[in-house]
Amino acid sequence: MTNQEILTYIKQHPSGKVKLAVADIDGVLRGKYISAEKFLSIADSSMGFCDVVFGWDMNDAAYDNAAYTGWHTGYPDAGVKLDTDTFRKIPWENDLPFFLGSFIDPQGGPLSICPRQLLRKVTAQAEALGYHPVFAQEFEWFNFAETPDSLQAKGYCNPVPLTPGMFGYSVLRTTLKNDYISHLFEWLKNFDVPLEGLHTETGPGVYEAAIAHTDILTAADRATLFKTAVKEIAYKHGVMATFMAKWHENLPGCGGHVHQSLWNEQENVFYDAQDPQHMSELMKQYIAGQLYCLPHILPLYAPTINSYKRLVEGAWAPTTLTWSVDNRTVALRALTGGKKSTRLETRVIGADTNPYLALAACLASGLYGIRHQLKLEQPATTGNGYRDYSYGTLPRNLDEATRRMKDSAIAQEILGADFIAHFALTREWEWKQYAKAVTDWELKRYFEII
């Protein structure tokens, strides 16, 4: 739709309102409804949005360590520019008009700590080198026959899976809850988050969806909207969906793998028909860059305490600094099947990630390898990547990963010092909240016997 057609649609929509949202540092969509009249008054300019979204955590607890905003600033409004290219109609809200926005600084430029603006900056770097990034993210997530009220009433203990048993790629289980599956596929498509595939994964009530590939910013928009849309569609069916990296110690975790390639005006520049593995020198530099940078930026791929419960041996998530061709036990899986489909899959990333940050980190670290012409001297892992310790392992928890990122000149070079400083503070806060909590594990282990 043209901008004029969008404006006409908004004026004529019977609700008289528009829904809008921005993504915070954790990838949580923060938004509101505004009247159609209000939208029309700010469509060509910007609007104010309380900057507390960068001053509190995912549970609305105010940071006590952040510099950008806080009690010391009075939590003023920050500018938000709505992006008309993100216009959508929400199928489960009577086709209500919807937009995403990005934060701007007081001068009207991009706000350095805004995740969507960070991705824009890294994308511009790729385009300046002559490359068009084509990306897609896929997600695994668990579904439960619960509501927010029922789950809180039982203290988040023993949630009831939507379906029982280990039924990966099951035709039976997709038939059992076909109304929910069908609405996911159809409504997401109508919401401009088209899926290439949707199936059950191994585990009770777990699904996996692959979102169609596109330009990197649209891919990140789709991935971010996917997570919230799934939760909203689930509500309509009396279901709760979770994108936790690992909700149960005895079940597989949930990945948010990112597929990526670089194109010029004519072709996929990752593909080389003459290479034995069909990988261009550029693709090898890109992989080398990701391998080199990965330990420096892991919190962008594994941002929560829970993320590291997924990154354990034998749980379909990598633990070592490894790459290979079509091997699901390594951190970086190269897929080189054809001229159009050759790409890299970064498998470290969990479903709990902020897509804007994950995609920005993938691209920025790959471009680092290209700019520095890094050689892919590390051989492809053969067999079990969990046991290939030749080139090191990933940091084991959020504290260790954050310490390495905060002090890393590499992280600051590829993502910006201002962003890394702010993001590191938010991860330090997250670790502090965990460190002071008394868990069920501690009670069961120590309460009586110690």
Coordinates of C-alpha atoms in Angstrom, one line a residue:
M1 CA 0.0 0.0 0.0
T2 CA 1.1 3.6 -0.7
N3 CA 1.4 6.1 2.1
Q4 CA -1.8 7.7 0.9
E5 CA -3.6 4.4 0.9
I6 CA -2.4 3.7 4.4
L7 CA -3.7 7.0 5.6
T8 CA -7.1 6.4 3.9
Y9 CA -7.3 3.0 5.5
I10 CA -6.7 4.5 9.0
K11 CA -9.2 7.2 8.5
Q12 CA -11.8 4.7 7.4
H13 CA -11.2 2.0 10.0
P14 CA -14.2 1.7 12.3
S15 CA -12.1 1.5 15.5
G16 CA -10.8 5.0 15.2
K17 CA -7.4 4.0 16.6
V18 CA -4.0 2.7 15.7
K19 CA -1.7 0.3 17.6
L20 CA 2.0 1.0 17.7
A21 CA 5.0 -0.5 19.4
V22 CA 8.8 -0.1 20.0
A23 CA 11.2 -2.8 21.0
D24 CA 13.1 -2.4 24.3
I25 CA 16.6 -3.8 25.1
D26 CA 15.2 -7.3 25.8
G27 CA 13.2 -7.4 22.6
V28 CA 9.9 -6.9 24.5
L29 CA 7.4 -4.8 22.5
R30 CA 6.3 -1.8 24.4
G31 CA 3.3 0.0 22.8
K32 CA 0.0 1.7 23.0
Y33 CA -3.2 2.6 21.2
I34 CA -3.5 6.1 19.8
S35 CA -6.4 7.8 18.1
A36 CA -6.5 8.0 14.4
E37 CA -6.4 11.8 14.7
K38 CA -3.3 11.6 16.9
F39 CA -1.6 9.3 14.4
L40 CA -2.3 11.6 11.5
S41 CA -0.8 14.5 13.4
I42 CA 2.5 12.8 14.0
A43 CA 2.8 10.5 10.9
D44 CA 5.3 12.8 9.2
S45 CA 7.2 13.8 12.3
S46 CA 7.7 12.0 15.6
M47 CA 6.1 11.4 18.9
G48 CA 7.2 11.3 22.6
F49 CA 7.5 7.9 24.3
C50 CA 8.7 7.6 27.9
D51 CA 12.4 6.6 27.9
V52 CA 11.8 4.4 30.9
V53 CA 11.7 1.5 28.4
F54 CA 15.5 1.8 28.4
G55 CA 15.6 2.4 32.2
W56 CA 13.9 -0.8 33.5
D57 CA 14.1 -4.5 32.9
M58 CA 11.6 -6.9 31.4
N59 CA 9.7 -7.0 34.7
D60 CA 9.5 -3.1 34.9
A61 CA 12.0 -2.9 37.7
A62 CA 14.1 0.3 37.4
Y63 CA 17.8 -0.2 36.9
D64 CA 20.0 1.3 39.6
N65 CA 23.1 1.3 37.5
A66 CA 22.1 2.8 34.1
A67 CA 23.5 6.1 32.8
Y68 CA 21.1 6.8 29.9
T69 CA 18.0 7.4 32.1
G70 CA 16.8 6.9 35.6
W71 CA 15.7 8.8 38.7
H72 CA 18.6 11.1 38.0
T73 CA 17.1 12.2 34.7
G74 CA 13.4 12.2 35.7
Y75 CA 12.5 9.7 33.0
P76 CA 11.6 12.2 30.2
D77 CA 10.1 11.4 26.9
A78 CA 12.3 10.3 24.1
G79 CA 11.5 10.8 20.4
V80 CA 10.0 7.9 18.4
K81 CA 9.7 7.9 14.6
L82 CA 7.1 5.5 13.3
D83 CA 8.1 3.6 10.2
T84 CA 5.4 3.5 7.6
D85 CA 7.1 0.5 5.9
T86 CA 6.1 -1.6 8.9
F87 CA 2.4 -1.0 8.4
R88 CA 0.3 -4.1 9.1
K89 CA -3.2 -5.1 9.9
I90 CA -3.7 -7.2 13.0
P91 CA -6.0 -10.1 11.9
W92 CA -7.0 -11.0 15.5
E93 CA -8.0 -7.4 16.2
N94 CA -10.4 -6.7 13.3
D95 CA -7.5 -5.8 11.0
L96 CA -6.5 -2.9 13.2
P97 CA -3.7 -0.8 11.7
F98 CA -0.3 -1.3 13.3
F99 CA 3.2 0.3 13.1
L100 CA 6.6 -0.2 14.6
G101 CA 8.8 2.7 15.6
S102 CA 12.4 3.5 16.3
F103 CA 13.9 5.8 18.9
I104 CA 15.7 9.0 17.9
D105 CA 18.0 11.3 19.8
P106 CA 17.2 15.0 20.6
Q107 CA 18.8 16.1 17.3
G108 CA 16.6 13.7 15.3
G109 CA 19.3 11.2 14.6
P110 CA 19.3 7.5 15.6
L111 CA 19.4 6.7 19.3
S112 CA 22.6 4.7 19.8
I113 CA 21.1 2.2 22.4
C114 CA 17.9 1.6 20.4
P115 CA 18.1 -2.1 19.1
R116 CA 16.3 -1.3 15.8
Q117 CA 18.6 1.6 15.2
L118 CA 21.6 -0.5 15.9
L119 CA 20.6 -3.0 13.2
R120 CA 20.0 -0.1 10.8
K121 CA 23.6 1.1 11.5
V122 CA 25.2 -2.3 10.9
T123 CA 23.0 -2.8 7.8
A124 CA 24.3 0.5 6.4
Q125 CA 27.9 -0.7 6.9
A126 CA 27.1 -3.8 4.8
E127 CA 25.5 -1.7 2.1
A128 CA 28.4 0.6 2.0
L129 CA 30.6 -2.4 1.1
G130 CA 28.2 -3.3 -1.7
Y131 CA 26.3 -6.2 0.1
H132 CA 22.6 -6.7 0.6
P133 CA 22.0 -8.9 3.7
V134 CA 19.3 -11.5 3.4
F135 CA 18.3 -13.0 6.7
A136 CA 15.7 -15.1 8.5
Q137 CA 15.2 -16.3 12.0
E138 CA 13.5 -19.6 13.1
F139 CA 12.1 -20.3 16.5
E140 CA 11.3 -23.2 18.8
W141 CA 8.8 -22.6 21.6
F142 CA 6.7 -24.5 24.1
N143 CA 2.9 -24.2 24.5
F144 CA 0.9 -24.9 27.6
A145 CA -2.8 -25.4 28.4
E146 CA -2.6 -22.5 30.8
T147 CA -3.6 -18.8 31.2
P148 CA -1.5 -16.1 32.9
D149 CA -3.9 -16.3 35.8
S150 CA -3.7 -20.1 36.2
L151 CA 0.0 -20.2 35.9
Q152 CA 0.6 -17.5 38.4
A153 CA -1.9 -19.1 40.8
K154 CA 0.3 -22.3 40.8
G155 CA 3.5 -20.3 41.2
Y156 CA 4.7 -21.4 37.7
C157 CA 5.0 -25.0 38.9
N158 CA 3.9 -27.9 36.8
P159 CA 2.5 -26.2 33.8
V160 CA 0.3 -28.5 31.7
P161 CA 1.8 -29.0 28.2
L162 CA -0.5 -28.4 25.3
T163 CA 0.0 -32.0 24.2
P164 CA 1.9 -34.9 25.9
G165 CA 4.9 -36.8 24.8
M166 CA 7.9 -36.5 22.6
F167 CA 6.4 -35.9 19.1
G168 CA 8.9 -34.3 16.8
Y169 CA 7.7 -33.7 13.3
S170 CA 4.4 -35.3 14.2
V171 CA 1.5 -35.4 11.8
L172 CA -0.7 -36.6 14.7
R173 CA 0.0 -33.7 17.1
T174 CA -0.6 -31.0 14.4
T175 CA -3.9 -32.6 13.8
L176 CA -4.7 -32.8 17.5
K177 CA -4.5 -29.0 17.9
N178 CA -5.2 -28.1 14.3
D179 CA -7.3 -25.0 15.0
Y180 CA -4.4 -23.4 16.9
I181 CA -1.8 -24.5 14.2
S182 CA -4.0 -23.2 11.4
H183 CA -4.5 -19.8 13.0
L184 CA -0.8 -19.5 13.6
F185 CA -0.1 -20.1 9.9
E186 CA -2.9 -18.1 8.5
W187 CA -3.0 -15.1 10.8
L188 CA 0.8 -14.7 10.8
K189 CA 0.8 -14.6 7.0
N190 CA -2.0 -12.0 7.1
F191 CA 0.1 -10.0 9.6
D192 CA 3.0 -10.0 7.1
V193 CA 5.0 -12.5 9.1
P194 CA 4.9 -15.4 6.5
L195 CA 6.2 -18.8 7.5
E196 CA 8.1 -21.2 5.3
G197 CA 7.3 -24.1 7.7
L198 CA 5.6 -24.9 11.0
H199 CA 5.9 -28.3 12.8
T200 CA 6.1 -29.9 16.1
E201 CA 9.5 -30.4 17.7
T202 CA 10.6 -33.1 20.1
G203 CA 9.1 -32.4 23.5
P204 CA 5.6 -32.0 25.0
G205 CA 3.7 -29.1 23.3
V206 CA 6.7 -27.7 21.5
Y207 CA 6.5 -26.2 18.0
E208 CA 9.1 -24.8 15.5
A209 CA 8.5 -22.2 12.8
A210 CA 10.8 -20.9 10.1
I211 CA 10.0 -17.4 9.0
A212 CA 10.4 -16.6 5.3
H213 CA 13.8 -14.9 4.4
T214 CA 14.0 -11.3 3.3
D215 CA 16.1 -8.1 3.8
I216 CA 17.7 -8.0 7.3
L217 CA 15.6 -5.2 8.8
T218 CA 12.3 -6.7 7.7
A219 CA 13.5 -10.1 8.9
A220 CA 14.2 -8.6 12.4
D221 CA 10.8 -6.9 12.4
R222 CA 9.1 -10.1 11.5
A223 CA 11.0 -12.1 14.1
T224 CA 10.2 -9.6 16.9
L225 CA 6.6 -9.4 15.9
F226 CA 6.4 -13.2 15.6
K227 CA 7.1 -13.8 19.2
T228 CA 4.4 -11.3 20.4
A229 CA 1.9 -12.4 17.8
V230 CA 2.3 -16.1 18.7
K231 CA 1.6 -15.2 22.4
E232 CA -1.5 -13.2 21.4
I233 CA -2.8 -15.9 19.1
A234 CA -2.2 -18.5 21.8
Y235 CA -4.3 -16.4 24.2
K236 CA -7.2 -16.7 21.8
H237 CA -7.0 -20.5 22.2
G238 CA -6.5 -20.7 25.9
V239 CA -2.8 -21.4 25.4
M240 CA 0.4 -19.8 26.9
A241 CA 3.5 -19.8 24.7
T242 CA 7.0 -19.4 26.1
F243 CA 10.2 -18.5 24.3
M244 CA 12.4 -19.3 27.3
A245 CA 15.6 -20.9 26.2
K246 CA 15.1 -23.8 28.6
W247 CA 12.0 -24.2 30.6
H248 CA 12.8 -27.7 32.0
E249 CA 16.1 -29.4 32.7
N250 CA 15.0 -32.8 31.2
L251 CA 13.8 -31.4 27.9
P252 CA 15.5 -29.8 25.0
G253 CA 15.9 -26.0 24.9
C254 CA 14.5 -23.6 22.4
G255 CA 16.6 -22.2 19.6
G256 CA 16.3 -19.0 17.6
H257 CA 18.7 -19.8 14.9
V258 CA 19.6 -17.1 12.3
H259 CA 20.1 -17.9 8.6
Q260 CA 22.1 -15.3 6.7
S261 CA 23.6 -14.6 3.3
L262 CA 25.0 -11.6 1.5
W263 CA 24.0 -10.6 -2.1
N264 CA 25.0 -8.1 -4.6
E265 CA 22.7 -6.9 -7.3
Q266 CA 22.9 -10.1 -9.3
E267 CA 23.7 -13.0 -7.0
N268 CA 24.4 -14.7 -3.7
V269 CA 28.1 -13.8 -3.0
F270 CA 28.4 -16.7 -0.5
Y271 CA 28.3 -19.2 -3.3
D272 CA 31.2 -20.3 -5.4
A273 CA 30.6 -23.2 -7.9
Q274 CA 34.4 -23.8 -8.2
D275 CA 35.1 -24.3 -4.5
P276 CA 34.9 -27.9 -3.3
Q277 CA 32.4 -26.9 -0.6
H278 CA 30.7 -24.3 -2.8
M279 CA 31.8 -21.6 -0.3
S280 CA 33.2 -18.3 -1.7
E281 CA 36.2 -16.7 -0.1
L282 CA 33.9 -14.0 1.2
M283 CA 31.7 -16.5 3.0
K284 CA 34.8 -18.0 4.6
Q285 CA 35.9 -14.6 5.8
Y286 CA 32.4 -14.0 7.1
I287 CA 32.5 -17.3 9.1
A288 CA 36.0 -16.5 10.4
G289 CA 34.7 -13.2 11.6
Q290 CA 31.8 -14.8 13.5
L291 CA 34.1 -17.4 15.1
Y292 CA 36.5 -14.7 16.2
C293 CA 33.9 -12.3 17.6
L294 CA 31.5 -14.9 19.1
P295 CA 33.1 -15.0 22.6
H296 CA 33.2 -11.2 22.7
I297 CA 29.4 -10.7 22.0
L298 CA 27.7 -13.8 23.4
P299 CA 25.2 -11.9 25.5
L300 CA 23.6 -10.7 22.4
Y301 CA 22.9 -14.3 21.4
A302 CA 22.3 -15.6 25.0
P303 CA 21.0 -12.6 26.9
T304 CA 19.4 -14.2 30.0
I305 CA 20.4 -16.3 33.0
N306 CA 18.3 -19.1 31.5
S307 CA 20.1 -18.9 28.1
Y308 CA 23.1 -20.8 29.5
K309 CA 20.9 -23.7 30.7
R310 CA 20.3 -24.4 27.0
L311 CA 24.0 -24.2 26.0
V312 CA 24.9 -27.6 27.4
E313 CA 26.3 -30.8 25.7
G314 CA 23.9 -33.0 23.9
A315 CA 20.9 -30.6 24.0
W316 CA 20.9 -29.6 20.4
A317 CA 22.7 -26.3 21.2
P318 CA 26.4 -25.6 20.7
T319 CA 29.0 -25.3 23.5
T320 CA 32.2 -25.0 21.4
L321 CA 33.7 -22.5 19.0
T322 CA 33.2 -24.7 15.9
W323 CA 31.9 -24.6 12.4
S324 CA 31.1 -27.3 9.8
V325 CA 29.0 -28.0 6.7
D326 CA 25.5 -29.2 7.6
N327 CA 26.3 -30.3 11.1
R328 CA 23.8 -29.5 13.9
T329 CA 26.3 -30.0 16.7
V330 CA 28.5 -26.9 15.9
A331 CA 28.1 -23.2 16.6
L332 CA 28.1 -22.2 12.9
R333 CA 26.4 -24.5 10.3
A334 CA 27.2 -23.8 6.7
L335 CA 24.5 -24.8 4.2
T336 CA 25.9 -24.9 0.7
G337 CA 23.3 -26.8 -1.3
G338 CA 22.9 -24.3 -4.2
K339 CA 23.4 -20.9 -5.8
K340 CA 20.3 -19.4 -4.2
S341 CA 20.2 -21.3 -0.9
T342 CA 23.9 -21.1 0.2
R343 CA 23.9 -19.5 3.7
L344 CA 25.2 -19.6 7.2
E345 CA 23.1 -20.7 10.2
T346 CA 24.2 -19.4 13.5
R347 CA 23.0 -22.0 16.0
V348 CA 24.1 -20.4 19.3
I349 CA 21.1 -18.1 19.3
G350 CA 18.3 -19.0 21.6
A351 CA 14.5 -18.2 21.3
D352 CA 14.9 -15.8 24.2
T353 CA 17.0 -13.3 22.2
N354 CA 16.1 -9.8 21.0
P355 CA 16.0 -10.4 17.2
Y356 CA 17.3 -6.9 16.4
L357 CA 20.4 -7.5 18.5
A358 CA 21.0 -11.1 17.4
L359 CA 20.8 -10.2 13.7
A360 CA 22.9 -7.1 14.2
A361 CA 25.6 -9.1 16.0
C362 CA 25.6 -11.8 13.3
L363 CA 26.1 -9.3 10.5
A364 CA 28.5 -7.1 12.4
S365 CA 30.8 -10.0 13.3
G366 CA 30.7 -11.4 9.8
L367 CA 31.5 -8.0 8.3
Y368 CA 34.5 -7.8 10.8
G369 CA 35.9 -10.9 9.1
I370 CA 35.4 -9.4 5.6
R371 CA 36.9 -6.0 6.5
H372 CA 39.9 -7.6 8.1
Q373 CA 40.1 -10.4 5.5
L374 CA 40.3 -13.1 8.1
K375 CA 41.3 -16.5 6.8
L376 CA 39.1 -19.4 7.8
E377 CA 42.1 -21.4 9.0
Q378 CA 40.1 -23.4 11.5
P379 CA 39.1 -26.7 9.8
A380 CA 35.5 -27.8 9.7
T381 CA 34.6 -30.0 12.6
T382 CA 33.9 -33.6 11.7
G383 CA 31.5 -35.5 13.8
N384 CA 30.5 -34.4 17.3
G385 CA 31.1 -30.7 17.8
Y386 CA 30.5 -31.0 21.5
R387 CA 33.8 -32.8 21.9
D388 CA 35.8 -30.6 19.6
Y389 CA 37.6 -28.4 22.2
S390 CA 40.4 -27.4 19.8
Y391 CA 39.4 -23.8 19.5
G392 CA 37.8 -23.2 22.8
T393 CA 34.4 -23.2 24.4
L394 CA 31.7 -20.6 25.0
P395 CA 31.4 -18.6 28.2
R396 CA 29.4 -20.7 30.7
N397 CA 27.1 -18.1 32.2
L398 CA 25.8 -14.6 31.8
D399 CA 28.2 -13.1 34.3
E400 CA 31.3 -14.5 32.5
A401 CA 29.9 -13.6 29.1
T402 CA 29.1 -10.0 30.1
R403 CA 32.5 -9.4 31.7
R404 CA 34.1 -10.4 28.5
M405 CA 31.8 -8.3 26.3
K406 CA 32.1 -5.2 28.5
D407 CA 35.9 -5.1 28.3
S408 CA 36.1 -6.1 24.7
A409 CA 37.5 -3.7 22.1
I410 CA 36.1 -6.0 19.5
A411 CA 32.6 -5.7 20.7
Q412 CA 32.9 -1.9 20.9
E413 CA 34.4 -1.8 17.4
I414 CA 31.6 -3.7 15.7
L415 CA 28.6 -2.5 17.7
G416 CA 29.6 0.8 19.2
A417 CA 31.0 1.8 22.6
D418 CA 27.8 3.6 23.7
F419 CA 25.6 0.6 22.9
I420 CA 28.0 -2.0 24.5
A421 CA 28.3 0.1 27.7
H422 CA 24.5 0.3 28.1
F423 CA 23.8 -3.3 27.2
A424 CA 26.5 -4.5 29.5
L425 CA 24.9 -2.6 32.4
T426 CA 21.6 -4.2 31.7
R427 CA 23.1 -7.7 31.7
E428 CA 25.0 -6.9 35.0
W429 CA 21.6 -6.0 36.4
E430 CA 20.1 -9.2 35.2
W431 CA 22.9 -11.2 36.9
K432 CA 22.5 -9.3 40.1
Q433 CA 18.7 -10.1 40.3
Y434 CA 19.5 -13.8 39.9
A435 CA 22.4 -13.8 42.4
K436 CA 20.2 -12.6 45.2
A437 CA 17.3 -15.0 44.5
V438 CA 16.7 -18.1 46.6
T439 CA 15.7 -20.9 44.2
D440 CA 13.6 -24.1 44.6
W441 CA 16.8 -26.1 44.0
E442 CA 18.4 -24.5 47.0
L443 CA 15.4 -25.2 49.2
K444 CA 15.2 -28.8 48.2
R445 CA 18.9 -29.4 48.6
Y446 CA 19.7 -27.5 51.8
F447 CA 16.6 -26.8 53.8
E448 CA 16.7 -29.9 56.0
I449 CA 20.0 -31.6 55.5
I450 CA 22.6 -28.9 55.9

